[in-house]
Tab-separated table of C-alpha atoms and ligand atoms in Angstrom:
chain	number	residue	atom	x	y	z
A	1	MET	CA	0.031	0.082	0.074
A	2	LEU	CA	0.614	2.874	-0.865
A	3	PHE	CA	1.496	6.267	1.204
A	4	SER	CA	-1.563	9.029	1.273
A	5	LYS	CA	-0.427	11.934	1.266
A	6	VAL	CA	3.029	12.470	-1.123
A	7	PHE	CA	6.578	12.112	0.679
A	8	ARG	CA	9.294	13.202	0.180
A	9	MET	CA	12.763	11.656	2.470
A	10	VAL	CA	16.497	11.263	1.895
A	11	ILE	CA	18.294	8.206	2.852
A	12	LEU	CA	21.876	8.346	3.485
A	13	GLY	CA	25.060	6.739	4.798
A	14	ALA	CA	28.814	5.737	4.519
A	15	PRO	CA	29.700	4.106	0.939
A	16	ALA	CA	28.761	0.880	0.651
A	17	SER	CA	26.429	0.926	4.384
A	18	GLY	CA	23.672	-0.601	2.559
A	19	LYS	CA	22.613	3.055	0.553
A	20	GLY	CA	21.198	1.186	-2.795
A	21	THR	CA	20.492	-2.544	-0.953
A	22	ILE	CA	17.788	-0.642	1.561
A	23	SER	CA	16.016	1.690	-0.853
A	24	LYS	CA	15.307	-1.742	-3.071
A	25	ARG	CA	12.826	-2.573	-0.667
A	26	ILE	CA	11.929	0.708	0.498
A	27	VAL	CA	10.074	0.627	-3.493
A	28	ASP	CA	9.278	-3.037	-3.505
A	29	ARG	CA	7.420	-2.418	-0.097
A	30	PHE	CA	6.124	1.218	-0.102
A	31	GLY	CA	6.236	2.488	-3.622
A	32	PHE	CA	8.989	5.025	-3.739
A	33	VAL	CA	10.488	6.224	-6.935
A	34	HIS	CA	14.029	5.770	-6.030
A	35	ILE	CA	16.159	9.673	-7.033
A	36	SER	CA	19.979	8.106	-7.121
A	37	PRO	CA	22.663	10.963	-8.236
A	38	GLY	CA	25.276	8.741	-7.231
A	39	ASP	CA	23.805	6.190	-10.274
A	40	MET	CA	22.922	8.924	-12.580
A	41	LEU	CA	26.354	10.287	-12.812
A	42	ARG	CA	27.658	6.242	-13.551
A	43	LEU	CA	25.241	6.080	-16.971
A	44	HIS	CA	26.244	9.942	-17.531
A	45	VAL	CA	29.763	8.242	-17.669
A	46	LEU	CA	29.004	5.509	-19.268
A	47	HIS	CA	27.299	7.276	-22.073
A	48	GLY	CA	30.121	9.671	-22.061
A	49	SER	CA	27.668	13.011	-21.827
A	50	ASP	CA	29.014	16.543	-21.079
A	51	LEU	CA	28.182	16.092	-17.892
A	52	GLY	CA	29.742	12.865	-17.696
A	53	LYS	CA	33.490	14.163	-18.692
A	54	LYS	CA	33.298	16.093	-15.786
A	55	ALA	CA	31.650	14.091	-13.190
A	56	LYS	CA	33.596	10.969	-14.197
A	57	LYS	CA	37.505	12.857	-12.974
A	58	TYR	CA	35.831	13.587	-9.328
A	59	MET	CA	34.018	9.645	-8.695
A	60	ASP	CA	37.516	7.994	-10.684
A	61	GLU	CA	39.167	9.469	-7.670
A	62	GLY	CA	36.146	9.150	-4.854
A	63	LYS	CA	35.931	13.012	-4.736
A	64	LEU	CA	32.860	14.845	-4.408
A	65	VAL	CA	31.039	16.121	-7.467
A	66	PRO	CA	31.195	19.921	-8.136
A	67	ASP	CA	27.878	20.723	-5.821
A	68	GLU	CA	26.697	22.682	-9.262
A	69	ILE	CA	26.605	19.396	-11.422
A	70	VAL	CA	24.988	17.311	-8.911
A	71	MET	CA	22.171	19.956	-8.882
A	72	LYS	CA	21.399	20.442	-11.550
A	73	CYS	CA	21.282	16.401	-12.214
A	74	VAL	CA	18.985	16.009	-9.246
A	75	LEU	CA	16.615	19.146	-9.150
A	76	GLY	CA	15.627	17.983	-12.868
A	77	ARG	CA	14.690	14.868	-11.836
A	78	ILE	CA	12.393	15.839	-8.935
A	79	THR	CA	11.046	17.295	-11.416
A	80	GLU	CA	10.522	14.660	-13.842
A	81	VAL	CA	9.081	12.809	-11.451
A	82	GLY	CA	6.374	15.514	-10.627
A	83	ASN	CA	4.534	15.508	-8.090
A	84	LYS	CA	5.066	11.136	-6.947
A	85	SER	CA	6.789	9.837	-3.050
A	86	TRP	CA	10.174	9.597	-3.549
A	87	MET	CA	13.781	8.623	-1.945
A	88	LEU	CA	17.359	10.705	-2.906
A	89	ASP	CA	19.492	7.546	-2.090
A	90	GLY	CA	22.855	9.735	-1.522
A	91	PHE	CA	21.894	13.073	-1.217
A	92	PRO	CA	22.777	16.193	-0.245
A	93	ARG	CA	26.224	15.484	0.356
A	94	THR	CA	27.511	19.042	1.862
A	95	LEU	CA	25.565	22.071	3.313
A	96	VAL	CA	24.880	23.436	0.065
A	97	GLN	CA	23.381	20.235	-1.680
A	98	ALA	CA	20.961	20.351	1.687
A	99	GLU	CA	20.657	24.061	1.918
A	100	ARG	CA	19.399	24.526	-1.347
A	101	LEU	CA	17.490	21.258	-1.579
A	102	SER	CA	15.300	21.942	1.267
A	103	ALA	CA	14.905	25.620	-0.339
A	104	SER	CA	13.056	23.854	-2.779
A	105	GLU	CA	11.656	20.652	-1.390
A	106	PRO	CA	10.167	20.183	2.360
A	107	LEU	CA	11.419	16.900	3.418
A	108	HIS	CA	10.056	14.234	6.161
A	109	ALA	CA	12.116	12.137	6.969
A	110	VAL	CA	16.088	11.289	6.772
A	111	ILE	CA	17.348	8.611	7.418
A	112	ASN	CA	20.959	7.255	8.224
A	113	LEU	CA	22.834	4.173	7.346
A	114	ASP	CA	25.546	4.274	10.797
A	115	VAL	CA	27.070	0.556	9.266
A	116	PRO	CA	31.032	-0.455	9.985
A	117	HIS	CA	34.073	0.925	8.023
A	118	ASP	CA	35.918	-2.810	7.952
A	119	VAL	CA	32.362	-4.429	7.203
A	120	ILE	CA	32.101	-1.319	4.426
A	121	ILE	CA	35.758	-2.635	2.882
A	122	GLU	CA	34.550	-5.999	2.797
A	123	ARG	CA	31.596	-5.881	1.280
A	124	VAL	CA	32.397	-3.367	-1.536
A	125	LYS	CA	35.279	-6.765	-2.559
A	126	GLY	CA	31.700	-8.811	-3.936
A	127	ARG	CA	29.297	-5.738	-5.670
A	128	TRP	CA	28.785	-6.355	-9.102
A	129	ILE	CA	25.973	-4.032	-10.525
A	130	HIS	CA	23.897	-3.230	-13.709
A	131	LEU	CA	25.254	-0.325	-14.610
A	132	SER	CA	21.418	0.253	-16.860
A	133	SER	CA	19.370	0.020	-13.720
A	134	GLY	CA	22.089	0.157	-10.846
A	135	ARG	CA	20.943	-2.969	-9.835
A	136	VAL	CA	23.206	-4.089	-7.390
A	137	TYR	CA	24.104	-7.451	-5.977
A	138	ASN	CA	27.029	-8.515	-3.710
A	139	VAL	CA	28.976	-12.080	-3.866
A	140	GLY	CA	27.862	-14.284	-0.784
A	141	PHE	CA	24.386	-12.040	0.300
A	142	ASN	CA	22.271	-11.575	-2.815
A	143	ASP	CA	24.197	-13.515	-5.911
A	144	PRO	CA	23.106	-13.417	-9.272
A	145	LYS	CA	20.676	-16.290	-10.154
A	146	VAL	CA	23.464	-17.386	-13.882
A	147	PRO	CA	26.704	-15.459	-12.048
A	148	GLY	CA	27.767	-12.266	-13.459
A	149	LYS	CA	24.311	-11.156	-15.457
A	150	ASP	CA	21.533	-9.305	-14.875
A	151	ASP	CA	19.039	-11.057	-12.807
A	152	VAL	CA	15.787	-9.230	-15.231
A	153	THR	CA	17.757	-8.213	-18.432
A	154	GLY	CA	21.121	-10.768	-19.293
A	155	GLU	CA	23.271	-8.356	-19.100
A	156	ASP	CA	26.468	-8.312	-17.889
A	157	LEU	CA	27.455	-7.215	-14.464
A	158	VAL	CA	30.563	-4.694	-14.004
A	159	GLN	CA	32.509	-4.100	-11.156
A	160	ARG	CA	33.068	-0.149	-10.234
A	161	ALA	CA	35.560	2.150	-11.288
A	162	ASP	CA	35.545	3.381	-7.588
A	163	ASP	CA	35.490	0.054	-5.474
A	164	LYS	CA	38.804	-0.108	-5.813
A	165	PRO	CA	40.091	0.057	-2.353
A	166	ASP	CA	42.673	2.681	-2.124
A	167	VAL	CA	39.226	5.445	-3.906
A	168	VAL	CA	37.429	3.243	-1.464
A	169	ALA	CA	39.597	4.566	1.784
A	170	GLU	CA	39.372	8.452	-0.158
A	171	ARG	CA	35.739	7.779	-0.375
A	172	LEU	CA	35.495	7.282	3.954
A	173	ASN	CA	37.367	10.026	3.649
A	174	VAL	CA	35.373	12.397	1.811
A	175	TYR	CA	32.220	10.805	4.384
A	176	GLU	CA	33.766	11.696	7.239
A	177	LYS	CA	34.421	15.239	6.248
A	178	MET	CA	32.045	16.454	4.401
A	179	LEU	CA	28.753	14.355	5.515
A	180	ARG	CA	29.370	15.811	9.357
A	181	PRO	CA	27.672	18.760	9.221
A	182	VAL	CA	24.521	17.770	7.435
A	183	LEU	CA	24.277	16.191	9.927
A	184	ASN	CA	24.360	17.468	11.465
A	185	TYR	CA	21.986	19.759	9.560
A	186	TYR	CA	19.083	17.244	9.789
A	187	GLN	CA	19.478	17.350	13.521
A	188	LYS	CA	19.138	19.951	13.888
A	189	GLN	CA	15.460	19.935	12.795
A	190	GLU	CA	14.777	17.354	13.682
A	191	LEU	CA	14.220	15.504	10.870
A	192	ILE	CA	17.345	12.691	11.663
A	193	THR	CA	16.529	9.538	12.690
A	194	ASN	CA	19.298	6.995	12.990
A	195	PHE	CA	19.608	3.044	12.273
A	196	LYS	CA	23.111	0.575	13.490
A	197	GLY	CA	23.877	-2.526	12.288
A	198	SER	CA	26.546	-4.473	10.360
A	199	THR	CA	24.029	-6.025	7.853
A	200	THR	CA	20.775	-5.018	5.422
A	201	ALA	CA	18.913	-7.993	7.899
A	202	GLU	CA	19.929	-5.983	11.253
A	203	ILE	CA	18.668	-2.815	9.874
A	204	TRP	CA	15.868	-3.122	7.011
A	205	PRO	CA	13.172	-3.933	9.760
A	206	GLN	CA	13.948	-1.586	11.635
A	207	VAL	CA	13.585	0.775	8.508
A	208	GLU	CA	10.605	-0.827	7.275
A	209	LYS	CA	8.936	0.002	11.462
A	210	PHE	CA	9.552	3.561	10.256
A	211	LEU	CA	7.701	3.844	7.543
A	212	LEU	CA	4.968	1.617	8.570
A	213	ALA	CA	4.629	4.019	11.616
A	214	LYS	CA	5.151	6.883	9.447
A	215	ARG	CA	2.599	5.161	7.166
A	216	MET	CA	-0.258	5.320	9.762
A	217	LYS	CA	0.544	8.461	11.124
A	218	ALA	CA	-0.360	10.238	7.771
A	219	VAL	CA	-3.673	8.326	7.380
A	220	ALA	CA	-4.043	9.288	10.614
A	221	GLU	CA	-3.312	12.856	9.617
A	222	SER	CA	-5.586	12.566	5.740
A	223	ILE	CA	-9.221	10.998	7.850
A	224	GLN	CA	-8.176	13.945	10.513
A	225	GLY	CA	-8.419	16.426	6.916
B	1	AP5	P1	27.334	7.060	-4.920
B	1	AP5	O1	26.622	6.019	-5.614
B	1	AP5	O2	26.213	6.707	-3.566
B	1	AP5	O3	27.973	5.551	-3.662
B	1	AP5	P2	28.231	5.644	-2.590
B	1	AP5	O4	27.131	6.667	-1.422
B	1	AP5	O5	29.859	5.451	-1.964
B	1	AP5	O6	27.421	4.371	-1.874
B	1	AP5	P3	27.424	3.275	-2.144
B	1	AP5	O7	26.612	3.078	-4.118
B	1	AP5	O8	28.423	2.676	-3.164
B	1	AP5	O9	27.349	2.053	-0.875
B	1	AP5	P4	25.635	2.106	-1.335
B	1	AP5	O10	25.663	2.434	0.517
B	1	AP5	O11	25.091	2.056	-1.904
B	1	AP5	O12	25.295	0.138	-0.705
B	1	AP5	P5	25.223	-0.345	-1.426
B	1	AP5	O13	23.715	-1.203	-1.391
B	1	AP5	O14	25.289	-1.101	-2.526
B	1	AP5	O15	28.116	7.681	-5.213
B	1	AP5	C1	29.952	7.283	-5.743
B	1	AP5	C2	29.716	8.755	-6.784
B	1	AP5	O16	29.141	9.109	-7.350
B	1	AP5	C3	30.353	9.538	-5.214
B	1	AP5	O17	31.936	8.656	-4.508
B	1	AP5	C4	30.748	10.780	-6.238
B	1	AP5	O18	31.891	11.237	-6.798
B	1	AP5	C5	29.782	11.136	-6.443
B	1	AP5	N1	28.433	11.897	-5.743
B	1	AP5	C6	26.717	10.740	-5.823
B	1	AP5	N2	26.377	11.420	-4.821
B	1	AP5	C7	27.097	13.147	-4.509
B	1	AP5	C8	26.093	14.068	-4.267
B	1	AP5	N3	25.255	14.498	-3.381
B	1	AP5	N4	27.234	15.502	-4.703
B	1	AP5	C9	28.436	15.217	-4.867
B	1	AP5	N5	29.169	13.704	-5.598
B	1	AP5	C10	28.186	12.908	-5.478
B	1	AP5	O19	25.836	-2.000	-0.712
B	1	AP5	C11	27.006	-2.548	-0.859
B	1	AP5	C12	27.363	-3.944	-0.972
B	1	AP5	O20	27.500	-4.254	0.457
B	1	AP5	C13	26.142	-3.860	-2.506
B	1	AP5	O21	27.229	-4.964	-2.923
B	1	AP5	C14	25.746	-4.967	-1.428
B	1	AP5	O22	24.678	-6.360	-1.845
B	1	AP5	C15	26.299	-5.313	0.048
B	1	AP5	N6	25.288	-5.779	0.352
B	1	AP5	C16	24.204	-4.614	1.702
B	1	AP5	N7	23.741	-5.173	2.852
B	1	AP5	C17	24.543	-6.497	3.011
B	1	AP5	C18	25.247	-7.356	3.623
B	1	AP5	N8	24.392	-7.600	4.453
B	1	AP5	N9	25.465	-8.139	3.801
B	1	AP5	C19	26.531	-8.836	2.792
B	1	AP5	N10	26.557	-8.197	1.323
B	1	AP5	C20	25.518	-6.598	1.809
B	2	MG	MG1	24.217	2.978	-3.898
């Protein structure tokens, strides 16, 4: 069942904390539109668009893509999605992005996934993705039905250029430095909820319970008018 009112949320967390994996479950369960700037940027790089050419060098080094480029991409997509419930995966990542998003879109919730870094470094080694959809697999956790092939399209899976160990270490550094002010910003607005755990099996039931409660509240509010 969908939310009775439009619901807008953000999911944050370190690289490979499971944002994409949890997002997929939220989409399946609650029907939100998934907006992942990381997936969008990877597609631009794949297609060699002007935006992709500009973004590639930052992504390959594990650095953040400049705010102007990412903002344009995200706000354009939000406009396309229109009057539906959506969730932003891995955005905002800087205070500038958070402030500009708030100026354009009121948010109902911010979810932060808190996963130990040693778990993250192990996970990245086994990650394979389907580039055009952003579907993500992990050897031994959610294996594709046919090794190396996407379950839906049968197309080849690839490993991400930024999943090399030294680039992952840089992404974790950038995350620690840049995300703290964003977390504080949402903390002050009492919008953020932290979900702690080492596995999706631990985190998903907490997230599901949280969103079910939000949905109940939205239903109660719509009955009260
Ligand atoms: P982005 O694509 O957003 O990458 P990220 O934040 O580094 O996060 P990931 O996508 O790597 O991980 P995830 O949390 O989605 O985890 P996943 O579900 O895959 O960004 C990439 C780059 O784009 C950035 O570095 C930057 O350059 C640029 N960019 C993006 N947004 C930007 C912004 N707002 N501003 C500026 N630049 C931006 O899970 C990880 C793995 O673990 C998977 O293989 C999964 O299958 C596996 N897994 C999940 N749960 C389990 C489990 N329980 N057990 C075993 N494996 C598991
Ligand atoms: Mg992701």
